PDB file of C-alpha atoms and ligand atoms in Angstrom:
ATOM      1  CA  UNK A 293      31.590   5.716   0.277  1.00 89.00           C
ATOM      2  CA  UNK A 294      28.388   5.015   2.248  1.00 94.00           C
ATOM      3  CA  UNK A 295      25.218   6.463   0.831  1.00 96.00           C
ATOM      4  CA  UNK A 296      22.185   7.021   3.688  1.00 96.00           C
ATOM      5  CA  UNK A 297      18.814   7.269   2.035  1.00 97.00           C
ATOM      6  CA  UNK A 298      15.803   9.058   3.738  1.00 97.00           C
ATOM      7  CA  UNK A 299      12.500   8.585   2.095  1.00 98.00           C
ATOM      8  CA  UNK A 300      10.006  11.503   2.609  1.00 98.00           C
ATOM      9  CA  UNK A 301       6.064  12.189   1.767  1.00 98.00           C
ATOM     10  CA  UNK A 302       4.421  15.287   1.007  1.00 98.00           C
ATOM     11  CA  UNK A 303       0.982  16.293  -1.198  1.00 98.00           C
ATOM     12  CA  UNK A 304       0.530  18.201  -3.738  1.00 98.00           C
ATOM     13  CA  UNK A 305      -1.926  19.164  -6.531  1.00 98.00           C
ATOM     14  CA  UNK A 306      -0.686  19.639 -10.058  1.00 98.00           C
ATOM     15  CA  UNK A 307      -2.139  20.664 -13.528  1.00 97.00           C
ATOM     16  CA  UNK A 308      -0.802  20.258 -17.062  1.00 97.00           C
ATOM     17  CA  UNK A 309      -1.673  23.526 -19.069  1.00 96.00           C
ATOM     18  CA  UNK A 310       0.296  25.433 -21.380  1.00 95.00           C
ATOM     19  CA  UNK A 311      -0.927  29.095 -21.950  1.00 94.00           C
ATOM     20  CA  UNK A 312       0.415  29.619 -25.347  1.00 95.00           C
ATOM     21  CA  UNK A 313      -1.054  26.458 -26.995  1.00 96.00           C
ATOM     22  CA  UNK A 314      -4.532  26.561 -27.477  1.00 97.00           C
ATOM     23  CA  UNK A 315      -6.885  24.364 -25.459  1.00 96.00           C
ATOM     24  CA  UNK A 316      -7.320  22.010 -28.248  1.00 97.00           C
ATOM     25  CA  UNK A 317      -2.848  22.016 -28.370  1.00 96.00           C
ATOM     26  CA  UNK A 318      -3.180  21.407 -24.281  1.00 96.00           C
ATOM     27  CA  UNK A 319      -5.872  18.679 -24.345  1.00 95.00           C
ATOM     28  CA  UNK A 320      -4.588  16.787 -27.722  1.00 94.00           C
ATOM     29  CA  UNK A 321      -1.167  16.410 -25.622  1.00 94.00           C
ATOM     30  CA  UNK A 322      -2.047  16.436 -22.011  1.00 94.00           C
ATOM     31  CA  UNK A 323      -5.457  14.743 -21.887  1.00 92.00           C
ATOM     32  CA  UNK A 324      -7.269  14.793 -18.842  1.00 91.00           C
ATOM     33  CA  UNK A 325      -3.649  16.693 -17.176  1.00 94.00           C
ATOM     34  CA  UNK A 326      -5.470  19.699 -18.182  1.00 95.00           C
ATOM     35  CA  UNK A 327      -8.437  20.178 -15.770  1.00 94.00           C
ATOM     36  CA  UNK A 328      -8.309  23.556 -14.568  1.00 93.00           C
ATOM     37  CA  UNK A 329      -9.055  22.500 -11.166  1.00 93.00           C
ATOM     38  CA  UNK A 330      -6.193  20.179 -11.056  1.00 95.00           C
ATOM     39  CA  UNK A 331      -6.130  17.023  -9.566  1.00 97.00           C
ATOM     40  CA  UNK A 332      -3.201  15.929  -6.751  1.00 98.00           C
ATOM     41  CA  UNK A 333      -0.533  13.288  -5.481  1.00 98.00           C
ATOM     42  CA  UNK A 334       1.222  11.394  -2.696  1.00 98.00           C
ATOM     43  CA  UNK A 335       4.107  12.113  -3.663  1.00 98.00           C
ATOM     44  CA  UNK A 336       7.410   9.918  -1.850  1.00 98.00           C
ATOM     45  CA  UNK A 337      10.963  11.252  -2.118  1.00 98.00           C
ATOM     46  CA  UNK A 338      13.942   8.800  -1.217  1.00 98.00           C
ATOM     47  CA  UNK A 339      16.846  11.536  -0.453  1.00 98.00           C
ATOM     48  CA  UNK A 340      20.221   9.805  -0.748  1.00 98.00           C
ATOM     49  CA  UNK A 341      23.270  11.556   0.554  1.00 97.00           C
ATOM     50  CA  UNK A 342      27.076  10.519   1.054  1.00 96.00           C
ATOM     51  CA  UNK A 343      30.207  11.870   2.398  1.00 93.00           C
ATOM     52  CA  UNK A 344      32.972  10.912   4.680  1.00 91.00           C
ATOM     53  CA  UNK A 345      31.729   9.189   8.042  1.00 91.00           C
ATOM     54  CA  UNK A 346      32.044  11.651  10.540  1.00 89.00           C
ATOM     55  CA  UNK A 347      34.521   9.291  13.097  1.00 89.00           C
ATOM     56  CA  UNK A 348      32.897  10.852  16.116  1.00 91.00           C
ATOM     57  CA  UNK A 349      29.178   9.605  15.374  1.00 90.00           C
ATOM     58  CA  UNK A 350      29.865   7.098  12.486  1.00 91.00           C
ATOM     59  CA  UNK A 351      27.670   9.039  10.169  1.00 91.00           C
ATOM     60  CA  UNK A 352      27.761  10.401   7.318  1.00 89.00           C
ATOM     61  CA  UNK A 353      25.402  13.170   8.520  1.00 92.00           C
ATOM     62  CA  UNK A 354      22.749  13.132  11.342  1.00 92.00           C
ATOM     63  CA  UNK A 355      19.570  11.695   9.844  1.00 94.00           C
ATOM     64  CA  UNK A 356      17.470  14.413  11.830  1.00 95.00           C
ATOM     65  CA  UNK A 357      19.954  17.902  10.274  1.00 96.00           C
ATOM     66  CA  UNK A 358      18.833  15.918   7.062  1.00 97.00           C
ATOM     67  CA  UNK A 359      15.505  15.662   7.651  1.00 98.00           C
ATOM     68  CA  UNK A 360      15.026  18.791   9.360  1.00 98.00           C
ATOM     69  CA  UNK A 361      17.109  20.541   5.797  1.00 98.00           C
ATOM     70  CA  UNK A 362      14.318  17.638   3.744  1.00 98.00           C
ATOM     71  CA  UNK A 363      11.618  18.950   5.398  1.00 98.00           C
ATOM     72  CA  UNK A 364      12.105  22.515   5.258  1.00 98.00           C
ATOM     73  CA  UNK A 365      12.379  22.686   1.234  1.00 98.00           C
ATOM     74  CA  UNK A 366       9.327  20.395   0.987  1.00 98.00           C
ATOM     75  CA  UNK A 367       7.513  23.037   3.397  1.00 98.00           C
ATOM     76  CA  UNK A 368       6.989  25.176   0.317  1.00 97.00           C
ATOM     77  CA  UNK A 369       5.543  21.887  -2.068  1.00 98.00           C
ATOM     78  CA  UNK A 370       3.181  20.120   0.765  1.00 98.00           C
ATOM     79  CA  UNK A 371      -0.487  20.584   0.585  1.00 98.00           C
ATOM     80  CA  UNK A 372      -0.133  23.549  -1.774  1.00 98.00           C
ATOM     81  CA  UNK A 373      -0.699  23.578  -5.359  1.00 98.00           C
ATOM     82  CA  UNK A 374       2.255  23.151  -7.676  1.00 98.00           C
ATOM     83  CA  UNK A 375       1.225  25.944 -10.355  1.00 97.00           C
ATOM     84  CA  UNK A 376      -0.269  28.506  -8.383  1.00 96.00           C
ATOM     85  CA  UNK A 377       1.505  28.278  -4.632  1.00 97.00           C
ATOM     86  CA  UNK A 378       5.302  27.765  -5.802  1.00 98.00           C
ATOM     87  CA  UNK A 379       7.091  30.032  -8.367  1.00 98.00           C
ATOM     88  CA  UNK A 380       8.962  27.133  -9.961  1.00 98.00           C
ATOM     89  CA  UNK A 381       6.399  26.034 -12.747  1.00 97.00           C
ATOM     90  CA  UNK A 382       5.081  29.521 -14.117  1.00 93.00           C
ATOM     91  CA  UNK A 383       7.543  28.120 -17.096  1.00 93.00           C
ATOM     92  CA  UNK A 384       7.739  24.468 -17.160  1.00 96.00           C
ATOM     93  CA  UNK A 385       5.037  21.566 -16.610  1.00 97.00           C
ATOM     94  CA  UNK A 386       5.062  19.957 -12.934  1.00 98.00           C
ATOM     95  CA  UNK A 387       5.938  16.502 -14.266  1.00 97.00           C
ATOM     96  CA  UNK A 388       7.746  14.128 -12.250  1.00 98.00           C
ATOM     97  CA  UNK A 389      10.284  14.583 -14.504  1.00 97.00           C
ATOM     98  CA  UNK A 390      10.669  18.111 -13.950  1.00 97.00           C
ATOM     99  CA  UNK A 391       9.843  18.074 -10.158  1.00 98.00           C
ATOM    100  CA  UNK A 392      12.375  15.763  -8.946  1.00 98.00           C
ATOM    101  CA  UNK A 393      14.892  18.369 -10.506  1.00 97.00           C
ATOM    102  CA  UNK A 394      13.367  21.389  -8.551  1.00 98.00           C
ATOM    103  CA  UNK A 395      13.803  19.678  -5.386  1.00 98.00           C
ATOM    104  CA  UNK A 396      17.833  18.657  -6.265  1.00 98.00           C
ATOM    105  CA  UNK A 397      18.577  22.268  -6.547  1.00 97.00           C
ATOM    106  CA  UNK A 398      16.500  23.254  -3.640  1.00 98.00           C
ATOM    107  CA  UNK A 399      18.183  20.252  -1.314  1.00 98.00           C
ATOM    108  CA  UNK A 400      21.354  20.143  -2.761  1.00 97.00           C
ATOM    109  CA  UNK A 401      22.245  23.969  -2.014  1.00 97.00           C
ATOM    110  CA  UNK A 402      21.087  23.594   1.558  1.00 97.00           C
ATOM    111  CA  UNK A 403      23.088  20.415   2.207  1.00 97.00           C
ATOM    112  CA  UNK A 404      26.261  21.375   4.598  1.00 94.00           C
ATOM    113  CA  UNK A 405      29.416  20.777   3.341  1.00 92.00           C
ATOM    114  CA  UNK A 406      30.312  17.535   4.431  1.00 90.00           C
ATOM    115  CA  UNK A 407      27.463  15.967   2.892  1.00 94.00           C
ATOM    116  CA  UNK A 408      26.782  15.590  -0.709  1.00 95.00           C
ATOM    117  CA  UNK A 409      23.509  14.789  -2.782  1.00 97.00           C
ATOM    118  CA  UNK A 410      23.734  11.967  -5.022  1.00 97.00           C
ATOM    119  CA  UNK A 411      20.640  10.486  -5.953  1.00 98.00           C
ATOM    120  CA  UNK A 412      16.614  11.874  -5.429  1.00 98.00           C
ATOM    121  CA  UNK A 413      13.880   8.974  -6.322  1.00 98.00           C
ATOM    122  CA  UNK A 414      10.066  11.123  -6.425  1.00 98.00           C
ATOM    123  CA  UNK A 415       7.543   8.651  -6.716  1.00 98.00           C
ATOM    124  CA  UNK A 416       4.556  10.191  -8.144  1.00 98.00           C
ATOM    125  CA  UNK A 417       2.128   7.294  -7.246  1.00 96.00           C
ATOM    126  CA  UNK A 418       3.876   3.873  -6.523  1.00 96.00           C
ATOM    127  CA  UNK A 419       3.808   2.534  -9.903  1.00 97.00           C
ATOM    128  CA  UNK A 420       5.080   5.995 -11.538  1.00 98.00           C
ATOM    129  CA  UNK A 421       8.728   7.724 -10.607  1.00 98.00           C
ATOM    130  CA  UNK A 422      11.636   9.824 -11.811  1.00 98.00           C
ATOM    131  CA  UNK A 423      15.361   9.447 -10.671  1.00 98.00           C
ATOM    132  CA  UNK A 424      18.093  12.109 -10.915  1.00 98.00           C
ATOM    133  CA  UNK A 425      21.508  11.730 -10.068  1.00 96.00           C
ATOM    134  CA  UNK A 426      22.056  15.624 -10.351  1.00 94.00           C
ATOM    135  CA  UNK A 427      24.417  15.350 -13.360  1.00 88.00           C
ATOM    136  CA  UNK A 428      23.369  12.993 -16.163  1.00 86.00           C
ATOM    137  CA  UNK A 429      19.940  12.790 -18.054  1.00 93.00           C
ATOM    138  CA  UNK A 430      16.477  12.198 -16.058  1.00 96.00           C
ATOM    139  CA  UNK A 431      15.282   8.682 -16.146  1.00 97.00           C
ATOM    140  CA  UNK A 432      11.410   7.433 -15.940  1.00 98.00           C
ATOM    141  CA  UNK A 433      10.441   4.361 -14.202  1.00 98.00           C
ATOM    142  CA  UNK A 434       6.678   2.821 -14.866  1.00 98.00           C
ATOM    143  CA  UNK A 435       5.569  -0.357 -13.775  1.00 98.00           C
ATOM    144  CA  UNK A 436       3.063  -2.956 -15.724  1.00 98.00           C
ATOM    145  CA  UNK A 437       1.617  -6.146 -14.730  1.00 98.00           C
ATOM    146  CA  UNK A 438       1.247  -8.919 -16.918  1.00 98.00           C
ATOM    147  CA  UNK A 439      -0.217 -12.723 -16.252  1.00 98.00           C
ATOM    148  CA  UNK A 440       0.912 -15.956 -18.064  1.00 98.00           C
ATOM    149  CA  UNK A 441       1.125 -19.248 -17.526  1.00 98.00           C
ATOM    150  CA  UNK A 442       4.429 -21.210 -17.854  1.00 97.00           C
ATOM    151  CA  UNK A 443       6.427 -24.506 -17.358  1.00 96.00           C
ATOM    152  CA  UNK A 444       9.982 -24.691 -17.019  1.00 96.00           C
ATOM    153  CA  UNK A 445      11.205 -26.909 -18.958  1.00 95.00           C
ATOM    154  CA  UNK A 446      14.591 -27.470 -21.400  1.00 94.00           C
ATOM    155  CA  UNK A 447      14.225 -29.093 -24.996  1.00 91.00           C
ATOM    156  CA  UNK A 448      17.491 -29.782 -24.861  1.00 93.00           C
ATOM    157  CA  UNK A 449      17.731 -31.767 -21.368  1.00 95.00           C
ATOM    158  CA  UNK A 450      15.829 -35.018 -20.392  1.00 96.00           C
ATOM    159  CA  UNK A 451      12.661 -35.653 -18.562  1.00 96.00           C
ATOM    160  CA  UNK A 452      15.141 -36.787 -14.945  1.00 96.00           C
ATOM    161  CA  UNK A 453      17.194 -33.600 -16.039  1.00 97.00           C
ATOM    162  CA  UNK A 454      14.655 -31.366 -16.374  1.00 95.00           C
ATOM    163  CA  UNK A 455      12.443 -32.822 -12.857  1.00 96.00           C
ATOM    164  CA  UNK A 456      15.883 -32.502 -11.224  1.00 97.00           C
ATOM    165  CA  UNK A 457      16.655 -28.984 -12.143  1.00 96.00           C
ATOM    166  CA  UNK A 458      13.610 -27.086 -12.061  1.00 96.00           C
ATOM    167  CA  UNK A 459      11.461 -29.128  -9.354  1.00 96.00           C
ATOM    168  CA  UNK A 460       7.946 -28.209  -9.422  1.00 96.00           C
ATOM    169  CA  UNK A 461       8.236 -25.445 -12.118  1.00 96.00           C
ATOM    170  CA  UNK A 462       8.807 -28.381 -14.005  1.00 96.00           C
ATOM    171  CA  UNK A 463       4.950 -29.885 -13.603  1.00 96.00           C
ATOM    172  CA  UNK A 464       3.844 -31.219 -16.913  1.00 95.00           C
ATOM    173  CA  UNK A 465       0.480 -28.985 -16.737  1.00 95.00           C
ATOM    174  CA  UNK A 466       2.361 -25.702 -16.013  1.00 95.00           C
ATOM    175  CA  UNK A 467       1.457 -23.203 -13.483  1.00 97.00           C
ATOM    176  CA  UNK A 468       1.711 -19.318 -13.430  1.00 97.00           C
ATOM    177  CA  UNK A 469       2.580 -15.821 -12.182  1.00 98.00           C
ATOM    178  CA  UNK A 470       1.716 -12.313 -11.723  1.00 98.00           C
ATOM    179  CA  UNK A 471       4.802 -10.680 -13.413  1.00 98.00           C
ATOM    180  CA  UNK A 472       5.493  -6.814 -12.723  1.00 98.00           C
ATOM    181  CA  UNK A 473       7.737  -5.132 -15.024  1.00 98.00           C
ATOM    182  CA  UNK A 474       9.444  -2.101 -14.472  1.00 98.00           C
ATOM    183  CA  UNK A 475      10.506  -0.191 -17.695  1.00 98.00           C
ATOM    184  CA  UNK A 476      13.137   2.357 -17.104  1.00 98.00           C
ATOM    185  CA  UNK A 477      13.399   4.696 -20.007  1.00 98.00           C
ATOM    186  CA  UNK A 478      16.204   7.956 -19.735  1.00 96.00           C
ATOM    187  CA  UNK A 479      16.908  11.006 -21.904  1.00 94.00           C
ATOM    188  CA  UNK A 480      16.782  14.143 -22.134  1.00 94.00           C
ATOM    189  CA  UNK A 481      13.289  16.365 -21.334  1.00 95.00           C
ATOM    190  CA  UNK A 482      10.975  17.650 -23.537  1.00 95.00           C
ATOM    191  CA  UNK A 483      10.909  21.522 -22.512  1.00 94.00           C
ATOM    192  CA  UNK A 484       7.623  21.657 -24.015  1.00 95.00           C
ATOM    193  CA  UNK A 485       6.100  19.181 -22.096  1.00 96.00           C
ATOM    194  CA  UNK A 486       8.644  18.665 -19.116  1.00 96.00           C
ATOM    195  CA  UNK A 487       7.954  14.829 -19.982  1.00 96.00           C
ATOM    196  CA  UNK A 488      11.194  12.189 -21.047  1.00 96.00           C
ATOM    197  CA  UNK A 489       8.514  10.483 -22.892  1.00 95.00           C
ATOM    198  CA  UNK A 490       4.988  11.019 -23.614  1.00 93.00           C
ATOM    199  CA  UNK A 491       2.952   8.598 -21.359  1.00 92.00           C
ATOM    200  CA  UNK A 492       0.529   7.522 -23.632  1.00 92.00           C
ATOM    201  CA  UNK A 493       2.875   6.584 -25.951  1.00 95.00           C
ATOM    202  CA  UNK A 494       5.147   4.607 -23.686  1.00 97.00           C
ATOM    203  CA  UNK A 495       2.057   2.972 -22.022  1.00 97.00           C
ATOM    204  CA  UNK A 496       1.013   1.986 -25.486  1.00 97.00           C
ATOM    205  CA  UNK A 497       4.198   0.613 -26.766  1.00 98.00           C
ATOM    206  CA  UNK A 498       4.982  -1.711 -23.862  1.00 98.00           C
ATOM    207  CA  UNK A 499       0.997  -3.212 -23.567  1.00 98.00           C
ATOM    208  CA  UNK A 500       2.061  -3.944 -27.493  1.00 98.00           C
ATOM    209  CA  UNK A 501       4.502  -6.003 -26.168  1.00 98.00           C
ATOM    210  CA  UNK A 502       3.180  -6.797 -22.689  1.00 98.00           C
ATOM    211  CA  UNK A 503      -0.164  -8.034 -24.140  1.00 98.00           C
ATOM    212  CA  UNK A 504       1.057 -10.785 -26.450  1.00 98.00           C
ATOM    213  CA  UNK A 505       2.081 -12.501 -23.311  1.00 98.00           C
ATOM    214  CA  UNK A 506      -1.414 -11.270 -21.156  1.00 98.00           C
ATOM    215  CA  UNK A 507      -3.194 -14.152 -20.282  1.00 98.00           C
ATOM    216  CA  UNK A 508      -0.984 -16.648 -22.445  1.00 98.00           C
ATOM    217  CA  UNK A 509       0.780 -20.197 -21.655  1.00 97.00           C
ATOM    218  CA  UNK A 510       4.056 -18.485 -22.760  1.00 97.00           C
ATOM    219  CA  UNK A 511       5.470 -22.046 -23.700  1.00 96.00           C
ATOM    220  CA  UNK A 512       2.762 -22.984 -25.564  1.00 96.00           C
ATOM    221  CA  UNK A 513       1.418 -20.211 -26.990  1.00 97.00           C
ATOM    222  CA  UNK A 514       4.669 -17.792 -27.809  1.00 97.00           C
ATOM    223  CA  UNK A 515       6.801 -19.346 -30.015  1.00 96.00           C
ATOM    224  CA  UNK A 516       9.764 -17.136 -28.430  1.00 96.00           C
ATOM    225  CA  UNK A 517       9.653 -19.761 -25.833  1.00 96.00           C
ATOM    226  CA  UNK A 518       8.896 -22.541 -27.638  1.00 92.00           C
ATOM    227  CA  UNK A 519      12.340 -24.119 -28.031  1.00 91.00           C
ATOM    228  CA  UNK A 520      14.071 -22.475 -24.958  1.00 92.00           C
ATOM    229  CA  UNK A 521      12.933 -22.977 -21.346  1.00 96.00           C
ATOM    230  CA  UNK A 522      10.474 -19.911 -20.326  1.00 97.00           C
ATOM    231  CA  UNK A 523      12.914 -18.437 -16.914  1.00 97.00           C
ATOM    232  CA  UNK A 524      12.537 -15.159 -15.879  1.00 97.00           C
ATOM    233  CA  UNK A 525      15.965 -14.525 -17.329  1.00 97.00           C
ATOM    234  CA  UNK A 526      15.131 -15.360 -21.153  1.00 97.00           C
ATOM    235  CA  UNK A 527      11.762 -13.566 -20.295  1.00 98.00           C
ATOM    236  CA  UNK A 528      13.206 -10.609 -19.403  1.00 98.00           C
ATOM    237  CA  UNK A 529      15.846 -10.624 -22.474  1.00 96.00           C
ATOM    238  CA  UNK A 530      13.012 -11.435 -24.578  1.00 97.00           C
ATOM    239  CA  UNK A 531      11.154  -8.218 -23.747  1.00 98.00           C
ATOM    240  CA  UNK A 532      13.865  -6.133 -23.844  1.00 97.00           C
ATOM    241  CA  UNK A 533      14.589  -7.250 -27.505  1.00 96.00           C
ATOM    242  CA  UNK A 534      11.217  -6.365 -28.098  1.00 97.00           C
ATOM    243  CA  UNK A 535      10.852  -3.338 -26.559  1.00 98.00           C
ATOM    244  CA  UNK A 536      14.686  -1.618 -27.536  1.00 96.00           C
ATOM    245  CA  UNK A 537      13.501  -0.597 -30.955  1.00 96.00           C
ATOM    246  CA  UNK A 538      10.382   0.370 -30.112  1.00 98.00           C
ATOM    247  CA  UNK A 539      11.510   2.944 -27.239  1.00 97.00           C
ATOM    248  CA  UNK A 540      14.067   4.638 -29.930  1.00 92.00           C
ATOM    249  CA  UNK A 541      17.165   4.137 -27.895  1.00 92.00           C
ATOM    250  CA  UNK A 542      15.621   5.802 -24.512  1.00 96.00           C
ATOM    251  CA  UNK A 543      15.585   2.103 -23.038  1.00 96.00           C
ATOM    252  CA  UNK A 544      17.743   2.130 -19.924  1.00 95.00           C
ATOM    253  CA  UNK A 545      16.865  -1.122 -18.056  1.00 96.00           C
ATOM    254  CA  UNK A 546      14.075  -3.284 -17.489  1.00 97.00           C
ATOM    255  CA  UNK A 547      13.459  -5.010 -14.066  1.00 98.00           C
ATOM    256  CA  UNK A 548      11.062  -8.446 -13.955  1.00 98.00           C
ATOM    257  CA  UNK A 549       9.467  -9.491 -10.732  1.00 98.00           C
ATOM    258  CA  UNK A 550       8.527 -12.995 -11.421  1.00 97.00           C
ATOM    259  CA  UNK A 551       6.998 -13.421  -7.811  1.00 96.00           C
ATOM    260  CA  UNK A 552       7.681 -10.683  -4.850  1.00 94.00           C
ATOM    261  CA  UNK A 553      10.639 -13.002  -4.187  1.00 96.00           C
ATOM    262  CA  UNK A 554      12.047 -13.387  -7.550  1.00 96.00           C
ATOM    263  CA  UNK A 555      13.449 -10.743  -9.287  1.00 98.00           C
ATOM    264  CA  UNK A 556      15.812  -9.865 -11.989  1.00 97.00           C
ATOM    265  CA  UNK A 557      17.329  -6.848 -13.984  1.00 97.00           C
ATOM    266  CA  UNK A 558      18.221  -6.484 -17.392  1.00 96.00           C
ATOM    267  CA  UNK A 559      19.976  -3.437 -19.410  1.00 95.00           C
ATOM    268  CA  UNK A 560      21.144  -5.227 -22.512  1.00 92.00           C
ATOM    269  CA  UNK A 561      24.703  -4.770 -22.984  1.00 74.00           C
ATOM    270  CA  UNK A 562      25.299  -2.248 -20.919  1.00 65.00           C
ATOM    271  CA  UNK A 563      26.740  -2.996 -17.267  1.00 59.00           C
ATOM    272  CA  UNK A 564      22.987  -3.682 -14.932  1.00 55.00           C
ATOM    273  CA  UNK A 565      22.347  -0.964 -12.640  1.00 56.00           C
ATOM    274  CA  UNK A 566      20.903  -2.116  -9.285  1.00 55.00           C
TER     275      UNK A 566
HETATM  276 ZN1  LIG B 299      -0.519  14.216 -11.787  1.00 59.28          ZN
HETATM  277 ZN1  LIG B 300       7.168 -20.066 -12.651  1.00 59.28          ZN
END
């Protein structure tokens, strides 16, 4: 089956509050989420849709029916405040989390028949996003940025070997990278505070990984890498050893950009989503 994604934009203003905790309940969990004015979002929705190509056209449905259907449910969520100007959050926190599941029932029962919903992606701001596939659990996406220095090079292989196989990663001196990760976490939602995780917490628990490599050589200062060559690959399997326990099972795959060029996905023994 062919899926067609659409991405879409809107705005919107949100606030964390929960009436029956007290305001020292609301601010211990929510932070600064709870400022009663409310602060707001770019939010960007990829729409993904599939169905059997229409033989006529060759599509699985007219990009503008979908966009005109897109853009009529986000009608109600643009420039408006979450809380106050839609009736969907009188009972549950406008998290991503919970968002992204408002707008699957809202699209998915005005999709025609021919055409069904199978995946929504809300970014929240571009380092920040929720999937839902409409069945399963929610997942969370967050992305960090690390710095290290590095050399490629392989104990186990000789100087020629090593010059051969890894070029000018090889250079004795080393050289280095910005390297985004993107930590996916899934499972189900707290109803109390619409999140999968609490932010803080997650933030916290991958910089305690994260920052052990910050500003390292990771050959010569990690002793992960010390007898195995630093790649991306036994970077990336490296963190997510790390970081498995410490996410309590809600780790669902982690996603290493070694350059904008380079990149590489890990979900431990599970199959790798792409
Ligand atoms: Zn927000
Ligand atoms: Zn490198």
């Amino acid at each position: 089956m062919v899926v067609a994604t659409r991405r879409f934009e809107f705005s919107a203003a949100h606030r964390y509050w929960r009436d029956d905790w007290s305001a020292e309940e609301n601010e211990r969990v929510f932070g600064p989420y709870t400022s009663p004015y409310g602060h707001g979002h770019n939010y960007t929705l990829d729409v993904s849709i599939t169905g059997e190509l229409d033989e006529r056209t060759g599509m699985v449905m007219n990009m503008t029916e979908l966009k005109a259907i897109v853009n009529d449910v986000l009608e109600e969520f643009d420039h408006k405040h979450l809380n106050f100007d839609t009736p969907y959050f009188r009972d549950q926190i406008p998290t991503t989390e919970n968002l992204v599941r408002v707008l699957w029932r809202l699209i998915a029962a005005r999709l025609p028949a021919h055409a069904r919903l199978v995946h929504l992606r809300l970014y929240e701001q571009p380092d920040l996003w929720a999937d839902y596939d409409g069945t399963g659990e929610t997942q969370f996406s967050r992305l960090y940025t690390f710095a290290s220095a590095h050399r490629l090079h392989a104990p186990t292989l000789s100087d020629d070997e090593n010059r051969l196989i890894y070029g000018k990663c090889n250079n004795p001196n080393g050289h280095g990278h910005n390297y985004t990760l993107e930590v996916t976490v899934q499972g189900p939602i707290d109803p109390a505070t619409g999140m999968l995780v609490d932010l803080e917490w997650l933030d916290r628990t991958v910089h305690s990984v994260i920052d052990q490599l910050h500003l390292r050589h990771l050959d010569r200062e990690i002793s992960a890498f010390a007898d195995r060559p630093s790649t991306a690959e036994n970077i990336i399997v490296y963190l997510w050893n790390e970081l498995a326990p410490l996410l309590e099972g809600r780790l669902a795959l982690l996603r290493l950009w070694e350059t904008r060029k380079n990149i590489f996905s890990y979900a431990g023994p599970s199959p790798v989503q792409v």
